[in-house]
Amino acid sequence: MESPHPIVAFSHLRWDFVYQRPQHLLSRLARHRRVFVIEEPWATEDGTTYWERSTPAPGLTVLRPRTPSRAPGFHAEQLPHLARLLGELVAAEGLGAPHMAPIAWLYTPLALPLAERLAPAALVYDCMDELSLFHGAPPELLQRERELLAAADVVFTGGPSLYAAKRDRHPNVHCFPSSVDAEHFRRARLGAVTVIEPADQAHLPRPRLGFYGVIDERFDVPLLEAMAYAHPEWQIVLVGPVVKIDPAILPRLPNVHYTGQRGYEALPGYLAGWDVCLLPFARNDATRFISPTKTLEYMAAERPIVSTPITDVAAPYGDFVYLGDTPEAFIAACERALAADAAERRARTERMRAVLARTSWDATAAAMGRELSRVLAGAGAEATARGADLAATA
């Protein structure tokens, strides 16, 4: 049954960028209530202001604001243009009526002034990052987050490390780690015949060690280079866009292969051809609180996983994910993974299956939906009480 309260989500991530937490959650929540996703604005050449619309899933509309301003993201300079567009959206979609008041769902605190204009029935902060560690972030970002934490009805965090950082900053915080669409990635298991390996990988010799995701300041470039030099026979496949770093710093060696960004549907095809899955994250401020979505996706493919000991991988999965905290240790972990006998592989696979049996994006979205229902029920009770108080004093 569809809820009368739609979700209006404000995101710093493009919907057609790497498919991750916002896409998984919001597309599932759209099965039960309308969802509007508002991206960061993009400048127009002719000075006009309008929405670009797309409908990537049933019940879900993605809105890309086009404005005359070239200020980045939800910058103060953008707010007048965005407020006008938001007013048009409210009028067109009937979001102004009290029984249709939207749920404002924020991935970026910078959108808080816009969310507040909606007079939302509930205010949700789905926190994916520890913003205090962002170097070069806008100075108002942390102030906006403080305001958001004061105003939010409920806070969700993307992993246990973030939960530990936020649980004392709000009375209603819930840990919802990134989960998995296991059926999508089980197609990459050994012996599965439901995926076709991409042409840019199929010709490569074995063994192949692979990573997919954003290649940015969280990626351990010296580690990658050390791996490639230590084992020139290893074919290292990196699937994903390069952002926030100069591509020139990445090693260009015969056994390192960059495919660029690939769609979500293509990922099982790459995974199917890998002998080891990699989580080669640097140990720095940018990775202290990350909880990589791909960890569980690798598990669904039932491939050996080698990671640096970032907290949200090492703490819950360190008994079956191979770990290495230096280039030498990481390379040794890859060697062990490749050399593992059938009994060891079977034992680690059974642990992966046990983890996957306890979680899914469907279950996570349903649990979030229940928390939303509690918040909305509480707001309704408060409104009823206020009405009774006014009637009594009339």
Short mmCIF file of C-alpha atoms in Angstrom, two decimals:
data_model
loop_
_atom_site.label_atom_id
_atom_site.label_comp_id
_atom_site.label_asym_id
_atom_site.label_seq_id
_atom_site.Cartn_x
_atom_site.Cartn_y
_atom_site.Cartn_z
CA MET A 1 0.00 0.00 0.00
CA GLU A 2 1.40 3.38 -1.02
CA SER A 3 2.00 5.94 1.73
CA PRO A 4 0.57 9.44 1.21
CA HIS A 5 3.85 11.00 2.36
CA PRO A 6 6.35 10.98 -0.54
CA ILE A 7 10.09 11.23 -0.04
CA VAL A 8 12.02 14.20 -1.40
CA ALA A 9 15.70 13.25 -1.22
CA PHE A 10 18.59 15.67 -1.68
CA SER A 11 21.78 14.01 -2.86
CA HIS A 12 25.34 15.10 -3.59
CA LEU A 13 25.74 12.00 -5.79
CA ARG A 14 24.46 11.78 -9.35
CA TRP A 15 21.96 9.00 -9.88
CA ASP A 16 23.80 7.85 -13.01
CA PHE A 17 27.18 7.80 -11.22
CA VAL A 18 28.37 4.63 -9.48
CA TYR A 19 25.34 2.65 -8.29
CA GLN A 20 25.50 2.63 -4.51
CA ARG A 21 23.60 3.20 -1.27
CA PRO A 22 21.20 6.01 -2.35
CA GLN A 23 20.14 4.18 -5.50
CA HIS A 24 19.63 0.86 -3.72
CA LEU A 25 17.59 2.34 -0.88
CA LEU A 26 15.52 4.95 -2.66
CA SER A 27 14.51 2.67 -5.54
CA ARG A 28 13.20 0.16 -2.98
CA LEU A 29 11.44 2.78 -0.86
CA ALA A 30 9.74 3.92 -4.07
CA ARG A 31 7.80 0.65 -4.12
CA HIS A 32 5.67 1.96 -1.26
CA ARG A 33 5.72 5.75 -1.60
CA ARG A 34 6.60 8.22 -4.32
CA VAL A 35 10.25 9.28 -4.28
CA PHE A 36 11.76 12.42 -5.79
CA VAL A 37 15.56 12.62 -5.87
CA ILE A 38 17.00 16.11 -6.27
CA GLU A 39 20.58 16.16 -7.50
CA GLU A 40 23.06 19.01 -7.29
CA PRO A 41 22.46 21.70 -9.92
CA TRP A 42 24.07 21.98 -13.31
CA ALA A 43 24.63 25.30 -15.05
CA THR A 44 22.67 26.28 -18.15
CA GLU A 45 24.29 28.16 -21.02
CA ASP A 46 21.29 30.38 -21.74
CA GLY A 47 20.55 31.52 -18.19
CA THR A 48 17.32 29.59 -17.82
CA THR A 49 16.14 27.64 -14.77
CA TYR A 50 14.32 24.34 -15.10
CA TRP A 51 14.23 20.69 -14.02
CA GLU A 52 15.66 17.83 -16.02
CA ARG A 53 13.56 14.77 -15.21
CA SER A 54 14.09 11.03 -15.53
CA THR A 55 12.30 7.98 -14.14
CA PRO A 56 14.90 5.24 -13.58
CA ALA A 57 12.57 3.05 -11.47
CA PRO A 58 8.81 2.80 -10.91
CA GLY A 59 7.61 5.45 -8.48
CA LEU A 60 10.96 7.27 -8.55
CA THR A 61 11.68 10.57 -10.29
CA VAL A 62 15.19 12.01 -10.53
CA LEU A 63 15.30 15.79 -10.81
CA ARG A 64 18.45 17.58 -11.96
CA PRO A 65 18.17 21.33 -11.42
CA ARG A 66 19.45 23.46 -14.29
CA THR A 67 20.25 26.99 -13.14
CA PRO A 68 22.23 30.04 -14.36
CA SER A 69 24.67 29.71 -11.45
CA ARG A 70 28.00 27.91 -11.68
CA ALA A 71 28.43 27.71 -7.90
CA PRO A 72 29.11 24.12 -6.84
CA GLY A 73 26.51 21.87 -5.24
CA PHE A 74 23.88 23.30 -2.91
CA HIS A 75 25.85 26.54 -2.54
CA ALA A 76 24.12 29.59 -1.07
CA GLU A 77 24.25 31.23 -4.51
CA GLN A 78 22.15 28.38 -5.87
CA LEU A 79 19.48 28.51 -3.18
CA PRO A 80 17.21 31.20 -4.73
CA HIS A 81 17.07 29.30 -8.03
CA LEU A 82 16.48 26.00 -6.26
CA ALA A 83 13.82 27.47 -3.99
CA ARG A 84 11.89 28.60 -7.06
CA LEU A 85 12.15 25.16 -8.63
CA LEU A 86 11.16 23.51 -5.37
CA GLY A 87 8.06 25.69 -5.19
CA GLU A 88 7.11 24.55 -8.68
CA LEU A 89 7.58 20.93 -7.66
CA VAL A 90 5.44 21.33 -4.53
CA ALA A 91 2.63 22.92 -6.55
CA ALA A 92 2.80 20.43 -9.42
CA GLU A 93 2.90 17.34 -7.20
CA GLY A 94 0.48 18.51 -4.51
CA LEU A 95 3.06 18.38 -1.75
CA GLY A 96 1.72 21.42 0.07
CA ALA A 97 -1.31 19.71 1.60
CA PRO A 98 -0.71 18.61 5.22
CA HIS A 99 -1.67 14.99 4.52
CA MET A 100 0.80 14.97 1.58
CA ALA A 101 3.67 16.72 3.36
CA PRO A 102 6.85 15.04 2.16
CA ILE A 103 9.57 13.28 4.07
CA ALA A 104 12.79 15.21 3.50
CA TRP A 105 15.69 12.76 3.14
CA LEU A 106 19.17 14.28 3.11
CA TYR A 107 22.49 12.86 2.00
CA THR A 108 24.11 16.29 2.19
CA PRO A 109 23.57 18.79 5.03
CA LEU A 110 24.08 21.65 2.57
CA ALA A 111 20.55 21.06 1.30
CA LEU A 112 18.99 21.68 4.74
CA PRO A 113 17.62 25.17 3.89
CA LEU A 114 15.76 23.65 0.94
CA ALA A 115 14.47 20.71 2.96
CA GLU A 116 13.09 23.07 5.60
CA ARG A 117 11.14 24.98 2.92
CA LEU A 118 9.12 21.81 2.37
CA ALA A 119 7.71 21.93 5.93
CA PRO A 120 8.37 18.18 5.95
CA ALA A 121 6.38 15.61 7.85
CA ALA A 122 9.73 14.11 8.87
CA LEU A 123 13.37 14.99 8.38
CA VAL A 124 15.84 12.13 7.74
CA TYR A 125 19.63 12.27 7.63
CA ASP A 126 21.13 9.19 5.95
CA CYS A 127 24.79 9.74 6.80
CA MET A 128 27.38 8.17 4.49
CA ASP A 129 30.54 10.03 5.55
CA GLU A 130 32.29 11.62 8.52
CA LEU A 131 32.30 15.18 7.24
CA SER A 132 34.78 16.50 9.80
CA LEU A 133 37.52 14.62 7.94
CA PHE A 134 36.78 16.13 4.52
CA HIS A 135 39.74 18.24 3.45
CA GLY A 136 38.84 21.23 1.34
CA ALA A 137 35.12 20.96 2.13
CA PRO A 138 33.02 24.16 2.19
CA PRO A 139 33.37 25.86 5.61
CA GLU A 140 29.60 25.85 6.11
CA LEU A 141 29.36 22.05 5.71
CA LEU A 142 30.04 21.21 9.37
CA GLN A 143 27.79 24.02 10.60
CA ARG A 144 24.98 22.73 8.38
CA GLU A 145 25.53 19.22 9.73
CA ARG A 146 25.23 20.49 13.30
CA GLU A 147 21.95 22.17 12.32
CA LEU A 148 20.75 19.03 10.57
CA LEU A 149 21.53 16.83 13.56
CA ALA A 150 19.57 19.26 15.75
CA ALA A 151 16.57 19.28 13.41
CA ALA A 152 16.44 15.68 12.14
CA ASP A 153 13.77 13.29 13.38
CA VAL A 154 15.93 10.25 12.68
CA VAL A 155 19.53 9.61 11.63
CA PHE A 156 20.70 6.53 9.72
CA THR A 157 24.38 5.69 9.38
CA GLY A 158 26.06 3.68 6.65
CA GLY A 159 28.21 1.52 8.91
CA PRO A 160 29.23 0.78 12.50
CA SER A 161 32.13 3.26 12.51
CA LEU A 162 29.83 6.10 11.51
CA TYR A 163 27.27 4.94 14.05
CA ALA A 164 29.90 5.16 16.80
CA ALA A 165 30.71 8.71 15.65
CA LYS A 166 27.07 9.90 15.55
CA ARG A 167 25.24 7.98 18.27
CA ASP A 168 25.97 10.59 20.95
CA ARG A 169 25.01 13.49 18.69
CA HIS A 170 21.34 12.61 18.22
CA PRO A 171 18.75 10.74 20.33
CA ASN A 172 17.43 8.61 17.44
CA VAL A 173 20.37 7.13 15.51
CA HIS A 174 20.23 3.74 13.78
CA CYS A 175 23.04 1.78 12.15
CA PHE A 176 22.12 0.47 8.71
CA PRO A 177 25.31 -0.77 7.05
CA SER A 178 25.49 -1.08 3.29
CA SER A 179 23.90 -4.31 2.16
CA VAL A 180 23.70 -6.34 -1.04
CA ASP A 181 21.51 -7.46 -3.91
CA ALA A 182 22.86 -11.00 -3.60
CA GLU A 183 20.98 -12.44 -6.57
CA HIS A 184 22.55 -9.87 -8.88
CA PHE A 185 26.09 -10.83 -7.88
CA ARG A 186 25.56 -14.56 -7.42
CA ARG A 187 25.53 -14.73 -11.19
CA ALA A 188 29.32 -14.34 -10.97
CA ARG A 189 29.87 -17.52 -8.94
CA LEU A 190 32.12 -20.25 -10.33
CA GLY A 191 30.15 -22.45 -12.66
CA ALA A 192 27.40 -19.88 -13.23
CA VAL A 193 26.51 -19.38 -16.88
CA THR A 194 24.23 -16.35 -16.61
CA VAL A 195 26.82 -13.65 -17.34
CA ILE A 196 29.08 -12.91 -20.28
CA GLU A 197 32.59 -11.74 -19.49
CA PRO A 198 33.29 -8.29 -20.99
CA ALA A 199 35.51 -8.20 -24.07
CA ASP A 200 38.02 -5.82 -22.48
CA GLN A 201 38.80 -8.47 -19.85
CA ALA A 202 38.11 -11.83 -21.48
CA HIS A 203 41.44 -11.94 -23.35
CA LEU A 204 43.59 -11.40 -20.25
CA PRO A 205 45.62 -14.34 -18.89
CA ARG A 206 45.17 -15.64 -15.33
CA PRO A 207 45.42 -14.98 -12.49
CA ARG A 208 43.27 -11.87 -12.45
CA LEU A 209 42.82 -9.67 -9.40
CA GLY A 210 40.08 -7.09 -9.62
CA PHE A 211 38.52 -4.02 -8.04
CA TYR A 212 35.47 -2.01 -9.01
CA GLY A 213 34.39 1.32 -7.60
CA VAL A 214 35.50 4.91 -7.56
CA ILE A 215 39.27 5.39 -7.83
CA ASP A 216 39.95 8.45 -5.72
CA GLU A 217 41.87 9.70 -2.67
CA ARG A 218 40.82 6.59 -0.75
CA PHE A 219 42.67 4.29 -3.16
CA ASP A 220 46.17 3.13 -2.18
CA VAL A 221 48.12 3.92 -5.33
CA PRO A 222 51.59 2.88 -3.99
CA LEU A 223 50.06 -0.46 -2.96
CA LEU A 224 48.73 -1.00 -6.47
CA GLU A 225 52.12 -0.20 -7.99
CA ALA A 226 53.91 -2.54 -5.56
CA MET A 227 51.54 -5.38 -6.49
CA ALA A 228 52.06 -4.86 -10.20
CA TYR A 229 55.85 -4.84 -9.90
CA ALA A 230 56.04 -7.76 -7.45
CA HIS A 231 53.96 -10.04 -9.70
CA PRO A 232 54.06 -9.00 -13.35
CA GLU A 233 52.14 -12.20 -14.17
CA TRP A 234 49.13 -10.96 -12.14
CA GLN A 235 46.57 -9.10 -14.26
CA ILE A 236 45.10 -6.30 -12.15
CA VAL A 237 41.71 -5.07 -13.43
CA LEU A 238 40.33 -1.75 -12.12
CA VAL A 239 36.74 -0.97 -13.07
CA GLY A 240 35.49 2.51 -12.26
CA PRO A 241 35.90 6.25 -12.76
CA VAL A 242 38.94 8.21 -11.61
CA VAL A 243 37.85 11.27 -9.60
CA LYS A 244 39.41 13.78 -7.18
CA ILE A 245 42.95 12.63 -8.05
CA ASP A 246 45.22 13.24 -11.02
CA PRO A 247 45.03 10.18 -13.30
CA ALA A 248 48.72 10.73 -14.06
CA ILE A 249 49.66 9.38 -10.61
CA LEU A 250 48.21 5.96 -11.41
CA PRO A 251 50.71 3.31 -12.55
CA ARG A 252 50.66 2.59 -16.26
CA LEU A 253 52.08 -0.92 -16.46
CA PRO A 254 51.37 -3.80 -18.85
CA ASN A 255 49.57 -5.82 -16.18
CA VAL A 256 47.36 -2.99 -14.84
CA HIS A 257 44.13 -2.48 -16.78
CA TYR A 258 41.75 0.47 -16.34
CA THR A 259 38.31 0.02 -17.87
CA GLY A 260 36.73 3.29 -16.79
CA GLN A 261 33.21 3.43 -15.35
CA ARG A 262 30.90 0.53 -16.14
CA GLY A 263 27.22 0.14 -15.35
CA TYR A 264 25.81 -1.85 -12.47
CA GLU A 265 24.57 -4.56 -14.84
CA ALA A 266 28.10 -5.14 -16.15
CA LEU A 267 29.75 -5.75 -12.77
CA PRO A 268 28.91 -9.47 -12.37
CA GLY A 269 30.54 -10.12 -15.75
CA TYR A 270 33.82 -8.64 -14.53
CA LEU A 271 33.59 -10.42 -11.17
CA ALA A 272 33.05 -13.76 -12.89
CA GLY A 273 36.51 -13.54 -14.40
CA TRP A 274 38.45 -12.62 -11.25
CA ASP A 275 40.45 -14.99 -9.08
CA VAL A 276 40.73 -12.51 -6.20
CA CYS A 277 38.64 -9.43 -5.33
CA LEU A 278 40.52 -6.43 -3.98
CA LEU A 279 39.75 -3.72 -1.41
CA PRO A 280 43.02 -1.76 -1.68
CA PHE A 281 42.06 1.25 0.41
CA ALA A 282 44.60 3.65 1.82
CA ARG A 283 44.73 4.13 5.57
CA ASN A 284 43.86 7.81 5.87
CA ASP A 285 41.14 10.17 7.12
CA ALA A 286 39.02 9.50 4.03
CA THR A 287 38.78 5.79 4.85
CA ARG A 288 38.41 5.84 8.64
CA PHE A 289 34.62 5.54 8.47
CA ILE A 290 33.96 3.88 5.11
CA SER A 291 31.84 0.74 4.85
CA PRO A 292 32.32 -0.42 1.25
CA THR A 293 29.18 -1.70 -0.46
CA LYS A 294 31.32 -3.91 -2.68
CA THR A 295 32.47 -6.07 0.26
CA LEU A 296 29.18 -7.97 0.39
CA GLU A 297 28.89 -7.97 -3.40
CA TYR A 298 32.26 -9.72 -3.61
CA MET A 299 30.98 -12.21 -1.04
CA ALA A 300 27.91 -12.96 -3.15
CA ALA A 301 30.26 -13.87 -6.02
CA GLU A 302 32.07 -16.22 -3.60
CA ARG A 303 35.52 -15.02 -4.54
CA PRO A 304 38.48 -14.66 -2.15
CA ILE A 305 38.67 -11.10 -0.84
CA VAL A 306 41.86 -9.26 0.12
CA SER A 307 41.59 -5.94 1.95
CA THR A 308 43.62 -3.44 3.87
CA PRO A 309 42.39 -3.50 7.50
CA ILE A 310 39.84 -0.70 7.34
CA THR A 311 37.61 -0.97 10.40
CA ASP A 312 34.27 -1.83 8.80
CA VAL A 313 35.86 -4.73 6.91
CA ALA A 314 38.44 -6.01 9.40
CA ALA A 315 36.19 -5.95 12.49
CA PRO A 316 33.20 -7.91 11.18
CA TYR A 317 34.85 -10.02 8.48
CA GLY A 318 38.50 -10.41 9.45
CA ASP A 319 38.10 -14.13 10.07
CA PHE A 320 37.49 -14.85 6.38
CA VAL A 321 38.67 -11.79 4.45
CA TYR A 322 42.45 -11.83 3.89
CA LEU A 323 44.03 -8.69 5.39
CA GLY A 324 47.29 -6.86 4.74
CA ASP A 325 48.25 -3.54 6.32
CA THR A 326 51.40 -2.84 4.25
CA PRO A 327 52.14 -3.39 0.56
CA GLU A 328 54.24 -6.42 1.47
CA ALA A 329 51.54 -7.88 3.73
CA PHE A 330 48.82 -7.16 1.18
CA ILE A 331 50.77 -8.91 -1.57
CA ALA A 332 51.37 -11.87 0.75
CA ALA A 333 47.64 -12.01 1.48
CA CYS A 334 46.91 -12.11 -2.27
CA GLU A 335 49.43 -14.94 -2.63
CA ARG A 336 47.69 -16.88 0.15
CA ALA A 337 44.30 -16.31 -1.42
CA LEU A 338 45.49 -17.60 -4.79
CA ALA A 339 47.19 -20.62 -3.22
CA ALA A 340 44.33 -21.60 -0.88
CA ASP A 341 43.28 -25.24 -1.09
CA ALA A 342 39.72 -26.42 -1.57
CA ALA A 343 39.07 -26.88 2.16
CA GLU A 344 40.13 -23.32 3.01
CA ARG A 345 38.10 -21.87 0.15
CA ARG A 346 35.08 -23.85 1.24
CA ALA A 347 35.37 -22.69 4.86
CA ARG A 348 35.64 -19.03 3.88
CA THR A 349 32.76 -19.36 1.42
CA GLU A 350 30.51 -20.82 4.12
CA ARG A 351 31.22 -17.80 6.33
CA MET A 352 30.37 -15.48 3.46
CA ARG A 353 27.08 -17.27 2.91
CA ALA A 354 26.24 -16.95 6.59
CA VAL A 355 26.78 -13.17 6.41
CA LEU A 356 24.65 -12.82 3.29
CA ALA A 357 21.83 -14.85 4.85
CA ARG A 358 21.41 -12.10 7.44
CA THR A 359 21.13 -9.08 5.18
CA SER A 360 19.77 -7.65 1.93
CA TRP A 361 18.94 -4.22 0.55
CA ASP A 362 15.27 -5.25 0.64
CA ALA A 363 15.49 -5.98 4.37
CA THR A 364 17.43 -2.76 5.04
CA ALA A 365 14.93 -0.61 3.14
CA ALA A 366 12.04 -2.32 4.95
CA ALA A 367 13.63 -1.66 8.35
CA MET A 368 14.18 1.99 7.43
CA GLY A 369 10.56 2.16 6.33
CA ARG A 370 9.46 0.93 9.76
CA GLU A 371 11.53 3.64 11.43
CA LEU A 372 9.90 6.22 9.15
CA SER A 373 6.47 4.94 10.16
CA ARG A 374 7.38 5.36 13.83
CA VAL A 375 8.56 8.91 13.22
CA LEU A 376 5.40 9.78 11.27
CA ALA A 377 3.19 8.20 13.91
CA GLY A 378 4.95 10.23 16.59
CA ALA A 379 4.52 13.42 14.57
CA GLY A 380 0.82 12.65 14.14
CA ALA A 381 0.38 12.08 17.85
CA GLU A 382 2.12 15.38 18.64
CA ALA A 383 -0.10 17.23 16.17
CA THR A 384 -3.22 15.68 17.72
CA ALA A 385 -2.06 16.69 21.20
CA ARG A 386 -1.36 20.25 20.04
CA GLY A 387 -4.85 20.39 18.52
CA ALA A 388 -6.41 19.18 21.76
CA ASP A 389 -4.48 21.78 23.76
CA LEU A 390 -5.64 24.58 21.45
CA ALA A 391 -9.25 23.40 21.68
CA ALA A 392 -9.08 23.29 25.45
CA THR A 393 -7.86 26.88 25.66
CA ALA A 394 -10.22 28.27 23.04
#
